[in-house]
């Protein structure tokens, strides 16, 4: 990590916590890390909790993110939520292209790209997830897969809008498995992403974009991951569901 980039720690609560549980966790985080100016701390509860959580965190430094979004502003898309609806809830970020959405809901790079552009048009900050499966890694295809995801998902995104974008490198085999990529494996992938961004935009732009790691990150392994030059934070699933461990992750980033 270098001085041009501020650490970014986001909690992806996935399909966990009803509204009351979400409020309780958000209140705890406001008490423990609610005035943390050195790190961008973001929590991404389910849609059903977003409004209540946004209210709890409104006077703190914590920001809210959604876990998904439809690219259209409104229309006949039963069950979906639009960028415009999220903006009205004071949501700042949106996770896009998470591997669970790619795997269980068949999301393609083209669809994710439409969402990335819709988010940018609505001044929402996309947290764009990329990452290879175990089979792809073992087949020596990690870089090829990550490059294809980046290329597709960032198609026609303008350089001027990249200040909104955070990239999350999440090796699928490390998500929710307790198996973390080694700091060396993660750093190698992050450096690859940054080189790709430098070619796609330019070196200065690539230096500014945060690339965060996701996949079984927790307080006990965060230090060595965050010590790597191209790892600018984390997208945390399991360890973000408990106030203490998420706060410890934010503090670990703040103390670096
Ligand atoms: P995990 O999830 O920390 O539980 O592995 C990370 C993610 O899926 O974003």
mmCIF file of C-alpha atoms and ligand atoms in Angstrom:
data_model
loop_
_atom_site.group_PDB
_atom_site.id
_atom_site.type_symbol
_atom_site.label_atom_id
_atom_site.label_comp_id
_atom_site.label_asym_id
_atom_site.label_seq_id
_atom_site.Cartn_x
_atom_site.Cartn_y
_atom_site.Cartn_z
ATOM 1 C CA UNK A 1 0.000 0.000 0.000
ATOM 2 C CA UNK A 2 1.314 3.457 -0.767
ATOM 3 C CA UNK A 3 0.464 6.885 0.541
ATOM 4 C CA UNK A 4 -1.720 7.766 -2.444
ATOM 5 C CA UNK A 5 -4.287 5.156 -1.448
ATOM 6 C CA UNK A 6 -6.350 5.071 1.722
ATOM 7 C CA UNK A 7 -7.098 1.626 3.140
ATOM 8 C CA UNK A 8 -10.575 0.350 2.354
ATOM 9 C CA UNK A 9 -12.307 -2.221 4.568
ATOM 10 C CA UNK A 10 -15.815 -3.351 3.614
ATOM 11 C CA UNK A 11 -18.093 -5.864 5.311
ATOM 12 C CA UNK A 12 -20.229 -8.004 3.031
ATOM 13 C CA UNK A 13 -22.968 -9.289 5.296
ATOM 14 C CA UNK A 14 -24.466 -11.398 2.482
ATOM 15 C CA UNK A 15 -27.897 -12.882 3.324
ATOM 16 C CA UNK A 16 -27.464 -12.474 7.074
ATOM 17 C CA UNK A 17 -29.080 -10.297 9.733
ATOM 18 C CA UNK A 18 -32.629 -9.049 9.847
ATOM 19 C CA UNK A 19 -33.256 -5.324 10.322
ATOM 20 C CA UNK A 20 -33.062 -5.414 14.134
ATOM 21 C CA UNK A 21 -29.848 -7.463 14.110
ATOM 22 C CA UNK A 22 -28.371 -5.153 11.479
ATOM 23 C CA UNK A 23 -29.135 -2.062 13.554
ATOM 24 C CA UNK A 24 -27.541 -3.644 16.631
ATOM 25 C CA UNK A 25 -24.344 -4.461 14.724
ATOM 26 C CA UNK A 26 -24.216 -1.017 13.096
ATOM 27 C CA UNK A 27 -24.670 0.639 16.515
ATOM 28 C CA UNK A 28 -21.795 -1.369 17.931
ATOM 29 C CA UNK A 29 -19.566 -0.361 14.998
ATOM 30 C CA UNK A 30 -20.469 3.312 15.389
ATOM 31 C CA UNK A 31 -19.270 3.043 19.001
ATOM 32 C CA UNK A 32 -16.011 1.246 18.165
ATOM 33 C CA UNK A 33 -14.933 2.552 14.750
ATOM 34 C CA UNK A 34 -17.395 5.356 14.072
ATOM 35 C CA UNK A 35 -14.770 8.095 13.977
ATOM 36 C CA UNK A 36 -12.077 6.400 11.963
ATOM 37 C CA UNK A 37 -10.775 8.955 9.487
ATOM 38 C CA UNK A 38 -7.683 7.018 8.344
ATOM 39 C CA UNK A 39 -9.599 4.140 6.754
ATOM 40 C CA UNK A 40 -12.661 3.961 4.505
ATOM 41 C CA UNK A 41 -14.929 1.569 6.433
ATOM 42 C CA UNK A 42 -18.056 0.371 4.640
ATOM 43 C CA UNK A 43 -20.803 -2.033 5.679
ATOM 44 C CA UNK A 44 -23.029 -3.799 3.168
ATOM 45 C CA UNK A 45 -26.166 -5.197 4.834
ATOM 46 C CA UNK A 46 -29.032 -6.846 2.940
ATOM 47 C CA UNK A 47 -31.438 -4.484 1.121
ATOM 48 C CA UNK A 48 -34.024 -4.929 3.872
ATOM 49 C CA UNK A 49 -31.675 -3.343 6.431
ATOM 50 C CA UNK A 50 -30.116 -0.579 4.345
ATOM 51 C CA UNK A 51 -32.401 2.242 5.329
ATOM 52 C CA UNK A 52 -32.237 1.484 9.060
ATOM 53 C CA UNK A 53 -28.452 1.041 8.957
ATOM 54 C CA UNK A 54 -27.948 4.254 6.960
ATOM 55 C CA UNK A 55 -29.750 6.127 9.731
ATOM 56 C CA UNK A 56 -27.579 4.575 12.454
ATOM 57 C CA UNK A 57 -24.299 5.457 10.722
ATOM 58 C CA UNK A 58 -25.272 8.887 9.399
ATOM 59 C CA UNK A 59 -23.104 10.907 11.825
ATOM 60 C CA UNK A 60 -20.166 8.492 11.745
ATOM 61 C CA UNK A 61 -17.355 7.912 9.253
ATOM 62 C CA UNK A 62 -18.830 4.518 8.313
ATOM 63 C CA UNK A 63 -20.511 4.346 4.905
ATOM 64 C CA UNK A 64 -23.192 2.007 3.608
ATOM 65 C CA UNK A 65 -23.047 -0.210 0.560
ATOM 66 C CA UNK A 66 -25.530 -2.499 -1.192
ATOM 67 C CA UNK A 67 -24.636 -6.039 -2.232
ATOM 68 C CA UNK A 68 -26.156 -5.883 -5.698
ATOM 69 C CA UNK A 69 -28.232 -3.689 -7.979
ATOM 70 C CA UNK A 70 -30.081 -3.813 -11.295
ATOM 71 C CA UNK A 71 -28.664 -1.606 -14.074
ATOM 72 C CA UNK A 72 -31.991 0.006 -15.023
ATOM 73 C CA UNK A 73 -33.470 2.984 -13.170
ATOM 74 C CA UNK A 74 -36.975 1.498 -12.985
ATOM 75 C CA UNK A 75 -39.264 -0.854 -14.844
ATOM 76 C CA UNK A 76 -40.717 -4.329 -14.983
ATOM 77 C CA UNK A 77 -37.944 -6.217 -13.178
ATOM 78 C CA UNK A 78 -39.741 -8.052 -10.407
ATOM 79 C CA UNK A 79 -37.693 -8.351 -7.257
ATOM 80 C CA UNK A 80 -34.928 -5.979 -8.343
ATOM 81 C CA UNK A 81 -33.573 -2.738 -6.861
ATOM 82 C CA UNK A 82 -32.312 0.216 -8.933
ATOM 83 C CA UNK A 83 -29.362 2.604 -8.548
ATOM 84 C CA UNK A 84 -31.779 5.471 -8.085
ATOM 85 C CA UNK A 85 -33.479 3.668 -5.176
ATOM 86 C CA UNK A 86 -30.134 3.093 -3.493
ATOM 87 C CA UNK A 87 -29.122 6.734 -3.851
ATOM 88 C CA UNK A 88 -32.278 7.754 -2.061
ATOM 89 C CA UNK A 89 -31.245 5.594 0.891
ATOM 90 C CA UNK A 90 -27.899 7.412 1.171
ATOM 91 C CA UNK A 91 -26.001 4.376 -0.010
ATOM 92 C CA UNK A 92 -22.503 5.209 -1.278
ATOM 93 C CA UNK A 93 -21.179 1.865 -2.520
ATOM 94 C CA UNK A 94 -22.447 -1.221 -4.293
ATOM 95 C CA UNK A 95 -20.793 -4.637 -4.568
ATOM 96 C CA UNK A 96 -20.969 -5.816 -8.182
ATOM 97 C CA UNK A 97 -19.947 -9.080 -9.805
ATOM 98 C CA UNK A 98 -19.524 -11.024 -6.588
ATOM 99 C CA UNK A 99 -18.660 -14.643 -7.380
ATOM 100 C CA UNK A 100 -21.840 -15.820 -5.631
ATOM 101 C CA UNK A 101 -23.871 -13.705 -8.083
ATOM 102 C CA UNK A 102 -21.832 -15.003 -11.010
ATOM 103 C CA UNK A 103 -22.192 -18.627 -9.878
ATOM 104 C CA UNK A 104 -25.723 -18.871 -8.470
ATOM 105 C CA UNK A 105 -27.439 -16.205 -10.567
ATOM 106 C CA UNK A 106 -25.565 -16.563 -13.839
ATOM 107 C CA UNK A 107 -24.290 -12.986 -13.985
ATOM 108 C CA UNK A 108 -22.056 -12.369 -16.978
ATOM 109 C CA UNK A 109 -19.324 -9.789 -17.438
ATOM 110 C CA UNK A 110 -21.586 -7.927 -19.880
ATOM 111 C CA UNK A 111 -24.387 -7.668 -17.307
ATOM 112 C CA UNK A 112 -21.915 -6.670 -14.595
ATOM 113 C CA UNK A 113 -20.516 -4.040 -16.959
ATOM 114 C CA UNK A 114 -24.003 -2.551 -17.414
ATOM 115 C CA UNK A 115 -24.314 -2.364 -13.629
ATOM 116 C CA UNK A 116 -20.863 -0.780 -13.200
ATOM 117 C CA UNK A 117 -21.792 1.943 -15.704
ATOM 118 C CA UNK A 118 -25.215 2.472 -14.113
ATOM 119 C CA UNK A 119 -23.592 2.789 -10.694
ATOM 120 C CA UNK A 120 -21.116 5.374 -12.008
ATOM 121 C CA UNK A 121 -23.896 7.331 -13.748
ATOM 122 C CA UNK A 122 -25.657 7.516 -10.398
ATOM 123 C CA UNK A 123 -22.459 8.416 -8.541
ATOM 124 C CA UNK A 124 -22.529 5.151 -6.625
ATOM 125 C CA UNK A 125 -19.107 3.604 -6.040
ATOM 126 C CA UNK A 126 -18.822 0.087 -7.475
ATOM 127 C CA UNK A 127 -16.832 -2.526 -5.558
ATOM 128 C CA UNK A 128 -16.115 -4.722 -8.546
ATOM 129 C CA UNK A 129 -15.269 -8.339 -7.666
ATOM 130 C CA UNK A 130 -13.048 -10.570 -9.784
ATOM 131 C CA UNK A 131 -11.348 -13.860 -9.042
ATOM 132 C CA UNK A 132 -10.649 -17.373 -10.260
ATOM 133 C CA UNK A 133 -12.011 -20.754 -9.156
ATOM 134 C CA UNK A 134 -9.757 -23.493 -7.792
ATOM 135 C CA UNK A 135 -9.981 -25.369 -11.080
ATOM 136 C CA UNK A 136 -8.913 -22.261 -12.991
ATOM 137 C CA UNK A 137 -5.998 -21.654 -10.623
ATOM 138 C CA UNK A 138 -4.848 -25.254 -10.808
ATOM 139 C CA UNK A 139 -5.106 -25.088 -14.584
ATOM 140 C CA UNK A 140 -2.736 -22.092 -14.588
ATOM 141 C CA UNK A 141 -5.491 -19.776 -15.837
ATOM 142 C CA UNK A 142 -5.735 -17.268 -12.954
ATOM 143 C CA UNK A 143 -4.442 -14.235 -14.842
ATOM 144 C CA UNK A 144 -6.365 -15.068 -17.993
ATOM 145 C CA UNK A 145 -9.650 -15.349 -16.044
ATOM 146 C CA UNK A 146 -9.069 -12.190 -14.013
ATOM 147 C CA UNK A 147 -8.106 -10.259 -17.144
ATOM 148 C CA UNK A 148 -11.231 -11.370 -18.965
ATOM 149 C CA UNK A 149 -13.423 -10.331 -16.010
ATOM 150 C CA UNK A 150 -11.729 -6.934 -15.757
ATOM 151 C CA UNK A 151 -11.916 -6.329 -19.484
ATOM 152 C CA UNK A 152 -15.598 -7.245 -19.689
ATOM 153 C CA UNK A 153 -16.725 -5.527 -16.502
ATOM 154 C CA UNK A 154 -14.872 -2.273 -17.143
ATOM 155 C CA UNK A 155 -15.681 -2.047 -20.837
ATOM 156 C CA UNK A 156 -16.104 1.611 -21.915
ATOM 157 C CA UNK A 157 -15.675 2.904 -18.367
ATOM 158 C CA UNK A 158 -13.987 6.309 -18.611
ATOM 159 C CA UNK A 159 -10.708 7.109 -16.915
ATOM 160 C CA UNK A 160 -12.292 10.147 -15.275
ATOM 161 C CA UNK A 161 -14.767 7.882 -13.461
ATOM 162 C CA UNK A 162 -12.233 5.444 -12.052
ATOM 163 C CA UNK A 163 -11.903 7.449 -8.833
ATOM 164 C CA UNK A 164 -15.259 5.899 -7.899
ATOM 165 C CA UNK A 165 -14.149 2.314 -8.480
ATOM 166 C CA UNK A 166 -12.728 -0.184 -5.977
ATOM 167 C CA UNK A 167 -11.598 -3.581 -7.250
ATOM 168 C CA UNK A 168 -11.910 -6.641 -5.005
ATOM 169 C CA UNK A 169 -9.717 -9.614 -5.880
ATOM 170 C CA UNK A 170 -11.542 -12.588 -4.411
ATOM 171 C CA UNK A 171 -10.232 -16.036 -5.295
ATOM 172 C CA UNK A 172 -13.416 -18.133 -5.293
ATOM 173 C CA UNK A 173 -11.656 -21.029 -3.528
ATOM 174 C CA UNK A 174 -10.904 -18.768 -0.558
ATOM 175 C CA UNK A 175 -14.415 -17.386 -0.042
ATOM 176 C CA UNK A 176 -16.108 -18.732 3.063
ATOM 177 C CA UNK A 177 -13.776 -21.730 3.098
ATOM 178 C CA UNK A 178 -11.357 -20.639 5.800
ATOM 179 C CA UNK A 179 -8.642 -21.040 3.151
ATOM 180 C CA UNK A 180 -6.932 -17.691 2.649
ATOM 181 C CA UNK A 181 -4.680 -16.980 -0.298
ATOM 182 C CA UNK A 182 -1.135 -16.596 0.985
ATOM 183 C CA UNK A 183 -0.008 -12.972 1.073
ATOM 184 C CA UNK A 184 2.307 -13.846 -1.843
ATOM 185 C CA UNK A 185 -0.486 -15.366 -3.941
ATOM 186 C CA UNK A 186 -2.734 -12.379 -3.243
ATOM 187 C CA UNK A 187 0.013 -9.841 -3.933
ATOM 188 C CA UNK A 188 0.853 -11.520 -7.227
ATOM 189 C CA UNK A 189 -2.782 -11.244 -8.361
ATOM 190 C CA UNK A 190 -3.115 -7.662 -7.111
ATOM 191 C CA UNK A 191 0.049 -6.621 -8.935
ATOM 192 C CA UNK A 192 -1.366 -8.233 -12.064
ATOM 193 C CA UNK A 193 -4.605 -6.258 -11.678
ATOM 194 C CA UNK A 194 -2.699 -3.012 -11.164
ATOM 195 C CA UNK A 195 -0.546 -3.631 -14.257
ATOM 196 C CA UNK A 196 -3.669 -4.326 -16.241
ATOM 197 C CA UNK A 197 -5.258 -1.098 -14.989
ATOM 198 C CA UNK A 198 -2.114 0.810 -15.976
ATOM 199 C CA UNK A 199 -2.400 -0.545 -19.502
ATOM 200 C CA UNK A 200 -6.163 0.038 -19.698
ATOM 201 C CA UNK A 201 -6.021 3.578 -18.242
ATOM 202 C CA UNK A 202 -2.575 4.875 -17.319
ATOM 203 C CA UNK A 203 0.012 4.362 -14.586
ATOM 204 C CA UNK A 204 -1.116 7.279 -12.420
ATOM 205 C CA UNK A 205 -4.736 6.110 -12.543
ATOM 206 C CA UNK A 206 -3.708 2.555 -11.669
ATOM 207 C CA UNK A 207 -1.760 3.878 -8.679
ATOM 208 C CA UNK A 208 -4.873 5.585 -7.334
ATOM 209 C CA UNK A 209 -7.372 2.705 -7.641
ATOM 210 C CA UNK A 210 -7.801 0.609 -4.496
ATOM 211 C CA UNK A 211 -7.454 -3.150 -4.980
ATOM 212 C CA UNK A 212 -8.710 -5.016 -1.931
ATOM 213 C CA UNK A 213 -8.501 -8.691 -1.055
ATOM 214 C CA UNK A 214 -11.470 -10.933 -0.209
ATOM 215 C CA UNK A 215 -11.560 -14.546 0.911
ATOM 216 C CA UNK A 216 -11.481 -15.634 4.559
ATOM 217 C CA UNK A 217 -9.750 -12.438 5.674
ATOM 218 C CA UNK A 218 -9.849 -12.045 9.452
ATOM 219 C CA UNK A 219 -7.946 -10.175 12.169
ATOM 220 C CA UNK A 220 -5.377 -12.984 12.506
ATOM 221 C CA UNK A 221 -4.293 -12.900 8.852
ATOM 222 C CA UNK A 222 -5.037 -9.274 7.937
ATOM 223 C CA UNK A 223 -1.680 -7.865 9.045
ATOM 224 C CA UNK A 224 0.420 -9.888 6.623
ATOM 225 C CA UNK A 225 -1.992 -9.318 3.742
ATOM 226 C CA UNK A 226 -2.209 -5.563 4.334
ATOM 227 C CA UNK A 227 1.583 -5.373 4.506
ATOM 228 C CA UNK A 228 1.817 -6.168 0.803
ATOM 229 C CA UNK A 229 2.352 -3.164 -1.459
ATOM 230 C CA UNK A 230 -0.628 -3.771 -3.741
ATOM 231 C CA UNK A 231 -3.179 -4.876 -1.122
ATOM 232 C CA UNK A 232 -5.224 -1.835 -0.141
ATOM 233 C CA UNK A 233 -7.758 -3.385 2.197
ATOM 234 C CA UNK A 234 -10.329 -6.137 2.311
ATOM 235 C CA UNK A 235 -13.836 -7.246 1.417
ATOM 236 C CA UNK A 236 -14.829 -9.266 4.427
ATOM 237 C CA UNK A 237 -17.641 -11.804 4.615
ATOM 238 C CA UNK A 238 -17.731 -14.071 7.670
ATOM 239 C CA UNK A 239 -15.541 -11.889 9.885
ATOM 240 C CA UNK A 240 -17.737 -8.838 9.247
ATOM 241 C CA UNK A 241 -20.765 -10.421 10.948
ATOM 242 C CA UNK A 242 -19.287 -9.969 14.373
ATOM 243 C CA UNK A 243 -18.667 -6.411 15.588
ATOM 244 C CA UNK A 244 -15.431 -7.108 17.362
ATOM 245 C CA UNK A 245 -13.665 -8.798 14.450
ATOM 246 C CA UNK A 246 -14.776 -6.204 11.879
ATOM 247 C CA UNK A 247 -13.662 -3.388 14.178
ATOM 248 C CA UNK A 248 -10.330 -5.163 14.675
ATOM 249 C CA UNK A 249 -9.857 -5.341 10.909
ATOM 250 C CA UNK A 250 -10.547 -1.630 10.520
ATOM 251 C CA UNK A 251 -8.159 -0.865 13.371
ATOM 252 C CA UNK A 252 -5.502 -3.140 11.848
ATOM 253 C CA UNK A 253 -5.679 -1.084 8.648
ATOM 254 C CA UNK A 254 -5.681 2.198 10.582
ATOM 255 C CA UNK A 255 -2.552 1.259 12.498
ATOM 256 C CA UNK A 256 -0.502 0.573 9.383
HETATM 257 P P1 LIG B 1 -15.448 -14.463 3.394
HETATM 258 O O1 LIG B 1 -16.268 -13.756 2.201
HETATM 259 O O2 LIG B 1 -14.667 -13.398 4.095
HETATM 260 O O3 LIG B 1 -16.504 -15.094 4.251
HETATM 261 O O4 LIG B 1 -14.562 -15.482 2.756
HETATM 262 C C1 LIG B 1 -15.695 -12.725 1.419
HETATM 263 C C2 LIG B 1 -16.663 -12.325 0.320
HETATM 264 O O5 LIG B 1 -17.327 -13.194 -0.226
HETATM 265 O O6 LIG B 1 -16.800 -11.128 -0.016
#
